[in-house]
Amino acid sequence: MDIYKFGGASVKDAAGVKNLSAIVRDYQNGKLLIVVSAMGKITNKLEELTAAYLNGSEDTSVRFEEIKHFHFQIIEELFEGKSHSIYDDVANTFVEIDWLIEEEPDNDADYIYDQIVSIGEVVSTKIVAAWLNECGNKALWTDARNFIQTDNTYREGKVDWTKTSQIIQKDLVPLLEQNIIVTQGFIGGTSENYTTTLGREGSDYSAAIFASCLDAVALTIWKDVPGVLNADPKWFDETELIAQLSYHDAIELTYYGATVIHPKTIKPLQNKGIPLFVRSFIQPEGKGTAITKNNNPLPVPSFIFKINQALISIFPKDYSFIIEENLSNIFELFHKHKIKINTMLNSAISFSVSIDDHPERIECLIKDLSTEFTIKYNKGLELVTIRYYNQNTIDRVTVDKEILLEVKSRHTCQMVMKNKA
């Protein structure tokens, strides 16, 4: 039993779907479950559609027609005008959005988001399954919402692992005996049969859930890069492929913001000792990166850049110490406003954090913090994290930069910086 996961970039057009089919054709190892994301940038388009609907925008229908046209264009290119049931299947799926946007929006924006945005995965997997069958594979489209069970936390569904595992073992395992299963990433279902999403870019996590519950031999994530690189190519002209990576280092890198793997993906695999392979759908013959339980350190330093950072420094108004009680109150407010801390540093009378710059959330956070604390606030910053750093690596990224905050541990250095004036 293997799990393959294909992201949006791998199925952004008809050529991508055909390439996926070729990779599946070459699979000879036994049972296979395929998790597929929404096509291309469709999740972004569906988010824009959701916002337009909630804001009562006049172009809601125009945006929706563009999304439908994109998918039917891919179907047209794949099936070359043939009469095929996939046309009606996809049209009927889009009706779910039609019904929703015909009504006046209610106040639960997160619920509406999940019902609309989830359709991207549903449609993409129906197209992929239809094409695999057209190519002679025995593929069965399966609804992930019937298997991955979550609570009612829309946009960030929390998985009920016990229930999910029981359903997968009972209902999904028999289907794998005779079929390649094609299912969705990113989405789950509640006990009331409502759709939830697992958090942005959550398809990797979905694949890990299936892998864990099925005790898979391995999970392979197919990307548009040759594997896990030691830096994002858009920041460095020269990058190095990391052939092997420990679960521990993978978790650290994703926590600090490495985008090649979703942060929640690693732990379910580590619990079962399931290896994760990151390979290129552009060059599928490449070996890529293997993430396993080996404890070898990274062979090269790794760099992670996060831009659009804000630095908030918090001071007690009476110049008392930052103690446990203060920190408890501060963390409670960050949780209340759904703001993730990327790095932090405290001294006797201050507590500083770097966070992603969400202006509306930050404004509300600062308002609440200001009742007890004095706040200083900088924005337009960048956070650089170096795993297995040395002074040369620090010097490499701090040219013409002013360091506002620096945190070092044995293996990791984080710096919040801005351009020198």
Coordinates of N, CA, C and O in Angstrom, one line a residue, residues 241-374:
L241 N 20.1 20.0 -3.1 CA 19.1 19.0 -2.7 C 19.5 18.2 -1.5 O 20.7 17.8 -1.3
I242 N 18.6 18.1 -0.5 CA 18.9 17.3 0.7 C 18.3 15.9 0.4 O 17.1 15.7 0.4
A243 N 19.2 14.9 0.2 CA 18.8 13.6 -0.1 C 18.0 12.8 1.0 O 17.1 12.1 0.7
Q244 N 18.5 13.0 2.2 CA 17.9 12.4 3.4 C 17.7 13.4 4.5 O 18.5 14.3 4.7
L245 N 16.6 13.2 5.2 CA 16.2 14.2 6.2 C 15.5 13.4 7.3 O 14.7 12.5 7.0
S246 N 15.8 13.8 8.6 CA 15.1 13.1 9.7 C 13.7 13.7 9.9 O 13.5 14.8 9.5
Y247 N 12.8 12.9 10.5 CA 11.5 13.5 10.9 C 11.7 14.7 11.7 O 11.0 15.7 11.6
H248 N 12.7 14.7 12.7 CA 12.9 15.8 13.6 C 13.2 17.1 12.8 O 12.6 18.1 13.0
D249 N 14.2 17.0 11.9 CA 14.6 18.2 11.1 C 13.4 18.6 10.2 O 13.2 19.8 10.0
A250 N 12.7 17.7 9.6 CA 11.6 18.0 8.8 C 10.5 18.8 9.6 O 10.0 19.8 9.1
I251 N 10.2 18.4 10.8 CA 9.3 19.1 11.6 C 9.8 20.5 12.0 O 9.0 21.5 11.9
E252 N 11.1 20.6 12.3 CA 11.6 21.9 12.6 C 11.5 22.8 11.4 O 11.1 24.0 11.5
L253 N 11.9 22.3 10.2 CA 11.9 23.2 9.0 C 10.5 23.6 8.7 O 10.3 24.8 8.3
T254 N 9.5 22.7 8.8 CA 8.1 23.1 8.4 C 7.6 24.1 9.5 O 6.9 25.0 9.2
Y255 N 7.9 23.9 10.8 CA 7.5 24.8 11.8 C 8.0 26.2 11.6 O 7.3 27.2 11.8
Y256 N 9.3 26.3 11.1 CA 9.8 27.6 10.9 C 9.4 28.2 9.6 O 9.7 29.4 9.3
G257 N 8.6 27.5 8.8 CA 8.1 28.1 7.6 C 8.5 27.5 6.2 O 8.1 28.1 5.2
A258 N 9.2 26.4 6.2 CA 9.6 25.8 4.9 C 8.3 25.4 4.3 O 7.5 24.7 4.9
T259 N 8.0 25.7 3.0 CA 6.7 25.5 2.4 C 6.6 24.2 1.6 O 5.6 23.9 1.1
V260 N 7.7 23.5 1.5 CA 7.7 22.3 0.6 C 6.8 21.2 1.2 O 6.2 20.4 0.5
I261 N 6.6 21.2 2.6 CA 5.7 20.2 3.2 C 4.8 20.9 4.2 O 5.3 21.9 4.9
H262 N 3.5 20.6 4.3 CA 2.6 21.2 5.3 C 3.1 20.8 6.7 O 3.5 19.6 7.0
P263 N 3.1 21.7 7.7 CA 3.6 21.4 9.0 C 3.0 20.3 9.8 O 3.7 19.6 10.5
K264 N 1.7 19.9 9.5 CA 1.1 18.9 10.3 C 1.4 17.5 9.7 O 1.0 16.5 10.2
T265 N 2.1 17.4 8.5 CA 2.2 16.2 7.8 C 3.1 15.2 8.5 O 2.8 14.0 8.4
I266 N 4.2 15.6 9.1 CA 5.2 14.7 9.6 C 4.8 13.8 10.7 O 5.0 12.6 10.8
K267 N 4.1 14.4 11.7 CA 3.9 13.7 13.0 C 3.1 12.4 12.8 O 3.5 11.3 13.3
P268 N 2.0 12.3 12.0 CA 1.3 11.0 11.8 C 2.2 10.0 11.2 O 2.0 8.8 11.4
L269 N 3.1 10.4 10.3 CA 4.0 9.5 9.7 C 5.1 9.0 10.7 O 5.4 7.8 10.7
Q270 N 5.6 9.9 11.4 CA 6.6 9.5 12.4 C 6.0 8.5 13.4 O 6.7 7.6 13.8
N271 N 4.8 8.7 13.8 CA 4.2 7.8 14.8 C 4.2 6.4 14.3 O 4.3 5.5 15.1
K272 N 4.0 6.2 13.0 CA 4.0 4.8 12.4 C 5.3 4.4 11.8 O 5.4 3.3 11.2
G273 N 6.3 5.3 11.7 CA 7.5 5.0 11.1 C 7.4 4.9 9.5 O 8.1 4.1 8.9
I274 N 6.5 5.7 9.0 CA 6.2 5.6 7.5 C 7.1 6.6 6.8 O 7.0 7.8 7.1
P275 N 7.9 6.2 5.9 CA 8.8 7.2 5.2 C 8.0 8.1 4.3 O 7.0 7.7 3.7
L276 N 8.5 9.3 4.2 CA 7.9 10.3 3.3 C 8.9 10.7 2.2 O 10.1 11.0 2.5
F277 N 8.5 10.5 0.9 CA 9.4 10.9 -0.2 C 8.9 12.1 -0.8 O 7.7 12.2 -1.1
V278 N 9.7 13.1 -1.1 CA 9.4 14.3 -1.9 C 10.1 14.2 -3.2 O 11.3 14.2 -3.3
R279 N 9.3 14.0 -4.3 CA 9.9 13.8 -5.6 C 9.3 14.8 -6.6 O 8.3 15.4 -6.4
S280 N 10.0 14.9 -7.8 CA 9.6 15.8 -8.8 C 8.7 15.2 -9.8 O 9.0 14.2 -10.4
F281 N 7.5 15.8 -10.1 CA 6.6 15.3 -11.1 C 7.2 15.7 -12.5 O 6.7 15.2 -13.5
I282 N 8.1 16.6 -12.5 CA 8.7 17.1 -13.8 C 9.8 16.1 -14.2 O 9.9 15.8 -15.4
Q283 N 10.5 15.6 -13.2 CA 11.6 14.6 -13.4 C 11.3 13.4 -12.5 O 12.0 13.1 -11.5
P284 N 10.3 12.6 -12.8 CA 9.9 11.5 -11.9 C 10.9 10.4 -11.7 O 10.8 9.6 -10.8
E285 N 11.9 10.4 -12.6 CA 12.9 9.3 -12.4 C 13.9 9.7 -11.3 O 14.7 8.9 -10.8
G286 N 13.9 11.0 -10.9 CA 14.8 11.4 -9.8 C 14.4 10.8 -8.5 O 13.2 10.5 -8.2
K287 N 15.4 10.6 -7.6 CA 15.1 9.9 -6.3 C 14.5 10.9 -5.3 O 13.8 10.5 -4.3
G288 N 14.7 12.2 -5.4 CA 14.2 13.2 -4.5 C 14.7 13.1 -3.1 O 15.9 12.7 -2.9
T289 N 13.9 13.4 -2.1 CA 14.3 13.4 -0.7 C 13.5 12.4 0.0 O 12.3 12.2 -0.1
A290 N 14.2 11.6 0.9 CA 13.6 10.6 1.8 C 13.6 11.2 3.2 O 14.7 11.5 3.7
I291 N 12.4 11.3 3.8 CA 12.3 11.7 5.2 C 12.0 10.5 6.0 O 10.9 9.9 5.9
T292 N 12.9 10.1 6.9 CA 12.7 8.9 7.7 C 13.2 9.1 9.1 O 13.4 10.2 9.6
K293 N 13.2 8.0 9.9 CA 13.6 8.1 11.3 C 15.1 8.2 11.5 O 15.5 8.2 12.7
N294 N 15.9 8.3 10.5 CA 17.3 8.5 10.7 C 17.6 9.8 11.4 O 16.9 10.7 11.3
N295 N 18.6 9.8 12.2 CA 18.9 10.9 13.1 C 20.1 11.7 12.6 O 20.7 12.5 13.4
N296 N 20.5 11.5 11.4 CA 21.7 12.2 10.9 C 21.4 13.7 10.7 O 20.3 14.1 10.3
P297 N 22.3 14.6 11.1 CA 22.0 16.1 10.9 C 22.0 16.4 9.4 O 22.5 15.6 8.6
L298 N 21.5 17.5 9.1 CA 21.4 18.0 7.7 C 22.9 18.1 7.2 O 23.7 18.6 7.9
P299 N 23.1 17.7 6.0 CA 24.5 17.8 5.4 C 24.9 19.2 5.1 O 26.1 19.5 5.0
V300 N 23.9 20.1 4.9 CA 24.2 21.5 4.6 C 23.2 22.4 5.4 O 22.1 22.0 5.8
P301 N 23.6 23.7 5.7 CA 22.7 24.6 6.4 C 21.4 24.8 5.5 O 21.5 24.8 4.3
S302 N 20.3 25.0 6.2 CA 19.1 25.3 5.5 C 18.6 26.7 5.9 O 18.6 27.1 7.1
F303 N 18.0 27.4 4.9 CA 17.6 28.8 5.1 C 16.1 28.9 4.8 O 15.6 28.3 3.8
I304 N 15.4 29.5 5.7 CA 14.0 29.8 5.5 C 13.7 31.3 5.7 O 14.1 31.9 6.7
F305 N 13.0 31.8 4.7 CA 12.7 33.3 4.7 C 11.2 33.5 4.8 O 10.4 32.9 4.1
K306 N 10.9 34.4 5.7 CA 9.5 34.8 5.8 C 9.4 36.3 5.7 O 10.1 37.0 6.5
I307 N 8.7 36.8 4.7 CA 8.6 38.3 4.6 C 7.3 38.8 5.2 O 6.5 38.0 5.7
N308 N 7.1 40.1 5.1 CA 5.9 40.7 5.6 C 5.7 40.4 7.1 O 4.6 40.0 7.5
Q309 N 6.8 40.5 7.8 CA 6.7 40.3 9.3 C 6.5 41.5 10.1 O 6.9 42.6 9.6
A310 N 5.8 41.4 11.2 CA 5.6 42.5 12.1 C 6.3 42.1 13.4 O 6.3 40.9 13.8
L311 N 7.0 43.0 14.1 CA 7.6 42.8 15.4 C 6.9 43.6 16.4 O 6.8 44.8 16.3
I312 N 6.3 42.9 17.4 CA 5.6 43.5 18.5 C 6.4 43.3 19.8 O 6.8 42.2 20.1
S313 N 6.7 44.4 20.4 CA 7.4 44.4 21.7 C 6.4 44.9 22.8 O 5.8 45.9 22.7
I314 N 6.3 44.1 23.9 CA 5.3 44.3 24.9 C 6.0 44.6 26.2 O 6.9 43.8 26.7
F315 N 5.6 45.7 26.9 CA 6.3 46.1 28.2 C 5.2 46.4 29.2 O 4.2 47.0 28.9
P316 N 5.4 45.8 30.4 CA 4.5 46.2 31.5 C 4.5 47.7 31.8 O 5.6 48.3 31.8
K317 N 3.3 48.3 32.0 CA 3.2 49.7 32.2 C 3.9 50.2 33.4 O 4.4 51.3 33.5
D318 N 4.0 49.3 34.4 CA 4.6 49.7 35.7 C 6.1 49.2 35.8 O 6.6 49.2 36.9
Y319 N 6.6 48.8 34.7 CA 8.0 48.3 34.7 C 8.3 47.1 35.6 O 9.4 46.9 36.1
S320 N 7.2 46.3 35.9 CA 7.4 45.1 36.6 C 8.0 44.0 35.7 O 8.0 44.2 34.5
F321 N 8.4 42.9 36.3 CA 9.0 41.8 35.5 C 7.9 41.2 34.6 O 6.7 41.1 34.9
I322 N 8.4 40.7 33.4 CA 7.6 39.8 32.6 C 7.6 38.4 33.3 O 8.6 37.7 33.2
I323 N 6.6 38.0 33.9 CA 6.5 36.7 34.7 C 5.5 35.8 34.1 O 4.8 36.2 33.1
E324 N 5.3 34.6 34.7 CA 4.4 33.6 34.1 C 3.0 34.1 34.0 O 2.3 33.9 33.0
E325 N 2.5 34.9 34.9 CA 1.1 35.4 34.8 C 1.0 36.3 33.6 O 0.0 36.2 32.9
N326 N 1.9 37.2 33.4 CA 1.9 38.1 32.3 C 1.9 37.3 31.0 O 1.1 37.6 30.1
L327 N 2.8 36.3 30.9 CA 2.9 35.6 29.7 C 1.7 34.8 29.4 O 1.2 34.7 28.2
S328 N 1.0 34.3 30.4 CA -0.2 33.5 30.3 C -1.3 34.4 29.6 O -2.0 34.0 28.7
N329 N -1.4 35.7 30.1 CA -2.4 36.6 29.6 C -2.0 37.0 28.2 O -2.9 37.1 27.3
I330 N -0.8 37.2 27.9 CA -0.3 37.5 26.5 C -0.7 36.4 25.5 O -1.3 36.7 24.5
F331 N -0.3 35.2 25.9 CA -0.5 34.1 25.0 C -2.0 33.9 24.8 O -2.5 33.5 23.7
E332 N -2.8 34.1 25.8 CA -4.3 33.9 25.6 C -4.8 34.9 24.6 O -5.7 34.6 23.8
L333 N -4.3 36.1 24.6 CA -4.8 37.1 23.6 C -4.3 36.8 22.2 O -5.0 37.0 21.2
F334 N -3.1 36.2 22.0 CA -2.6 35.8 20.7 C -3.5 34.7 20.2 O -3.9 34.6 19.0
H335 N -3.9 33.8 21.1 CA -4.8 32.7 20.7 C -6.2 33.2 20.3 O -6.8 32.8 19.3
K336 N -6.7 34.1 21.1 CA -8.0 34.7 20.8 C -8.1 35.4 19.5 O -9.1 35.2 18.8
H337 N -7.0 36.0 19.0 CA -7.0 36.7 17.7 C -6.4 35.9 16.6 O -6.2 36.4 15.5
K338 N -6.1 34.6 16.9 CA -5.7 33.6 15.9 C -4.4 34.1 15.2 O -4.2 34.1 14.0
I339 N -3.4 34.5 16.0 CA -2.2 35.0 15.5 C -1.1 34.0 16.0 O -0.9 33.8 17.2
K340 N -0.3 33.5 15.0 CA 0.7 32.5 15.3 C 2.0 33.3 15.5 O 2.4 34.2 14.7
I341 N 2.8 32.9 16.6 CA 4.1 33.5 16.8 C 5.1 32.7 16.1 O 5.3 31.5 16.2
N342 N 5.9 33.4 15.3 CA 7.0 32.8 14.5 C 8.3 32.7 15.3 O 9.1 31.8 15.1
T343 N 8.6 33.7 16.1 CA 9.7 33.6 17.0 C 9.5 34.6 18.2 O 8.7 35.5 18.0
M344 N 10.1 34.3 19.3 CA 9.9 35.2 20.5 C 11.2 35.3 21.3 O 12.1 34.5 21.2
L345 N 11.2 36.4 22.1 CA 12.3 36.6 23.0 C 11.8 37.5 24.2 O 11.1 38.5 23.9
N346 N 12.1 37.0 25.4 CA 11.7 37.9 26.5 C 12.9 38.2 27.4 O 13.9 37.5 27.4
S347 N 12.9 39.4 28.0 CA 13.9 39.9 28.9 C 13.1 40.2 30.2 O 12.0 39.8 30.4
A348 N 13.8 40.8 31.1 CA 13.2 41.1 32.4 C 11.9 41.9 32.3 O 10.9 41.6 33.0
I349 N 11.9 42.9 31.4 CA 10.7 43.8 31.4 C 10.1 43.9 29.9 O 9.4 44.9 29.6
S350 N 10.4 43.0 29.1 CA 9.9 43.0 27.7 C 9.7 41.6 27.2 O 10.3 40.7 27.6
F351 N 8.7 41.6 26.2 CA 8.5 40.3 25.5 C 8.2 40.7 24.1 O 7.3 41.5 23.8
S352 N 9.1 40.2 23.2 CA 9.0 40.6 21.7 C 8.7 39.3 20.9 O 9.2 38.2 21.1
V353 N 7.8 39.5 19.9 CA 7.4 38.4 19.0 C 7.5 38.9 17.6 O 7.2 40.1 17.3
S354 N 7.8 38.0 16.7 CA 7.6 38.2 15.2 C 6.4 37.4 14.7 O 6.3 36.2 15.0
I355 N 5.6 38.1 14.0 CA 4.3 37.4 13.5 C 4.1 37.8 12.0 O 4.6 38.8 11.6
D356 N 3.3 37.0 11.3 CA 2.9 37.4 10.0 C 2.0 38.7 10.1 O 1.2 38.8 11.0
D357 N 2.2 39.6 9.2 CA 1.5 40.9 9.2 C 0.0 40.8 8.7 O -0.2 40.9 7.5
H358 N -0.9 40.5 9.6 CA -2.3 40.6 9.3 C -2.9 41.8 10.0 O -3.2 41.8 11.2
P359 N -3.0 43.0 9.2 CA -3.3 44.3 9.8 C -4.5 44.3 10.7 O -4.5 44.8 11.8
E360 N -5.6 43.7 10.3 CA -6.8 43.8 11.1 C -6.7 43.0 12.4 O -7.1 43.5 13.4
R361 N -6.1 41.8 12.3 CA -6.0 41.0 13.5 C -5.0 41.7 14.5 O -5.2 41.7 15.7
I362 N -3.9 42.3 13.9 CA -2.9 42.9 14.8 C -3.5 44.1 15.5 O -3.2 44.4 16.6
E363 N -4.3 44.9 14.7 CA -4.9 46.1 15.3 C -5.8 45.7 16.5 O -5.8 46.3 17.6
C364 N -6.6 44.6 16.4 CA -7.4 44.1 17.5 C -6.6 43.6 18.6 O -6.9 43.8 19.8
L365 N -5.5 42.9 18.3 CA -4.6 42.4 19.3 C -4.0 43.5 20.1 O -4.0 43.5 21.4
I366 N -3.4 44.5 19.4 CA -2.8 45.6 20.1 C -3.7 46.4 21.0 O -3.4 46.8 22.1
K367 N -5.0 46.5 20.5 CA -6.0 47.2 21.4 C -6.2 46.5 22.7 O -6.3 47.1 23.7
D368 N -6.3 45.1 22.6 CA -6.5 44.3 23.8 C -5.2 44.4 24.7 O -5.3 44.5 25.9
L369 N -4.0 44.2 24.1 CA -2.8 44.2 24.9 C -2.6 45.6 25.6 O -2.0 45.6 26.7
S370 N -3.0 46.6 24.9 CA -2.7 48.0 25.4 C -3.4 48.3 26.7 O -3.1 49.3 27.4
T371 N -4.4 47.5 27.1 CA -5.1 47.8 28.4 C -4.2 47.5 29.6 O -4.3 48.1 30.6
E372 N -3.2 46.6 29.4 CA -2.2 46.3 30.5 C -0.8 46.6 30.2 O 0.0 46.7 31.1
F373 N -0.5 46.7 28.9 CA 0.9 46.8 28.5 C 1.2 48.1 27.6 O 0.2 48.5 26.9
T374 N 2.4 48.5 27.5 CA 2.9 49.5 26.5 C 3.4 48.7 25.3 O 4.1 47.7 25.5

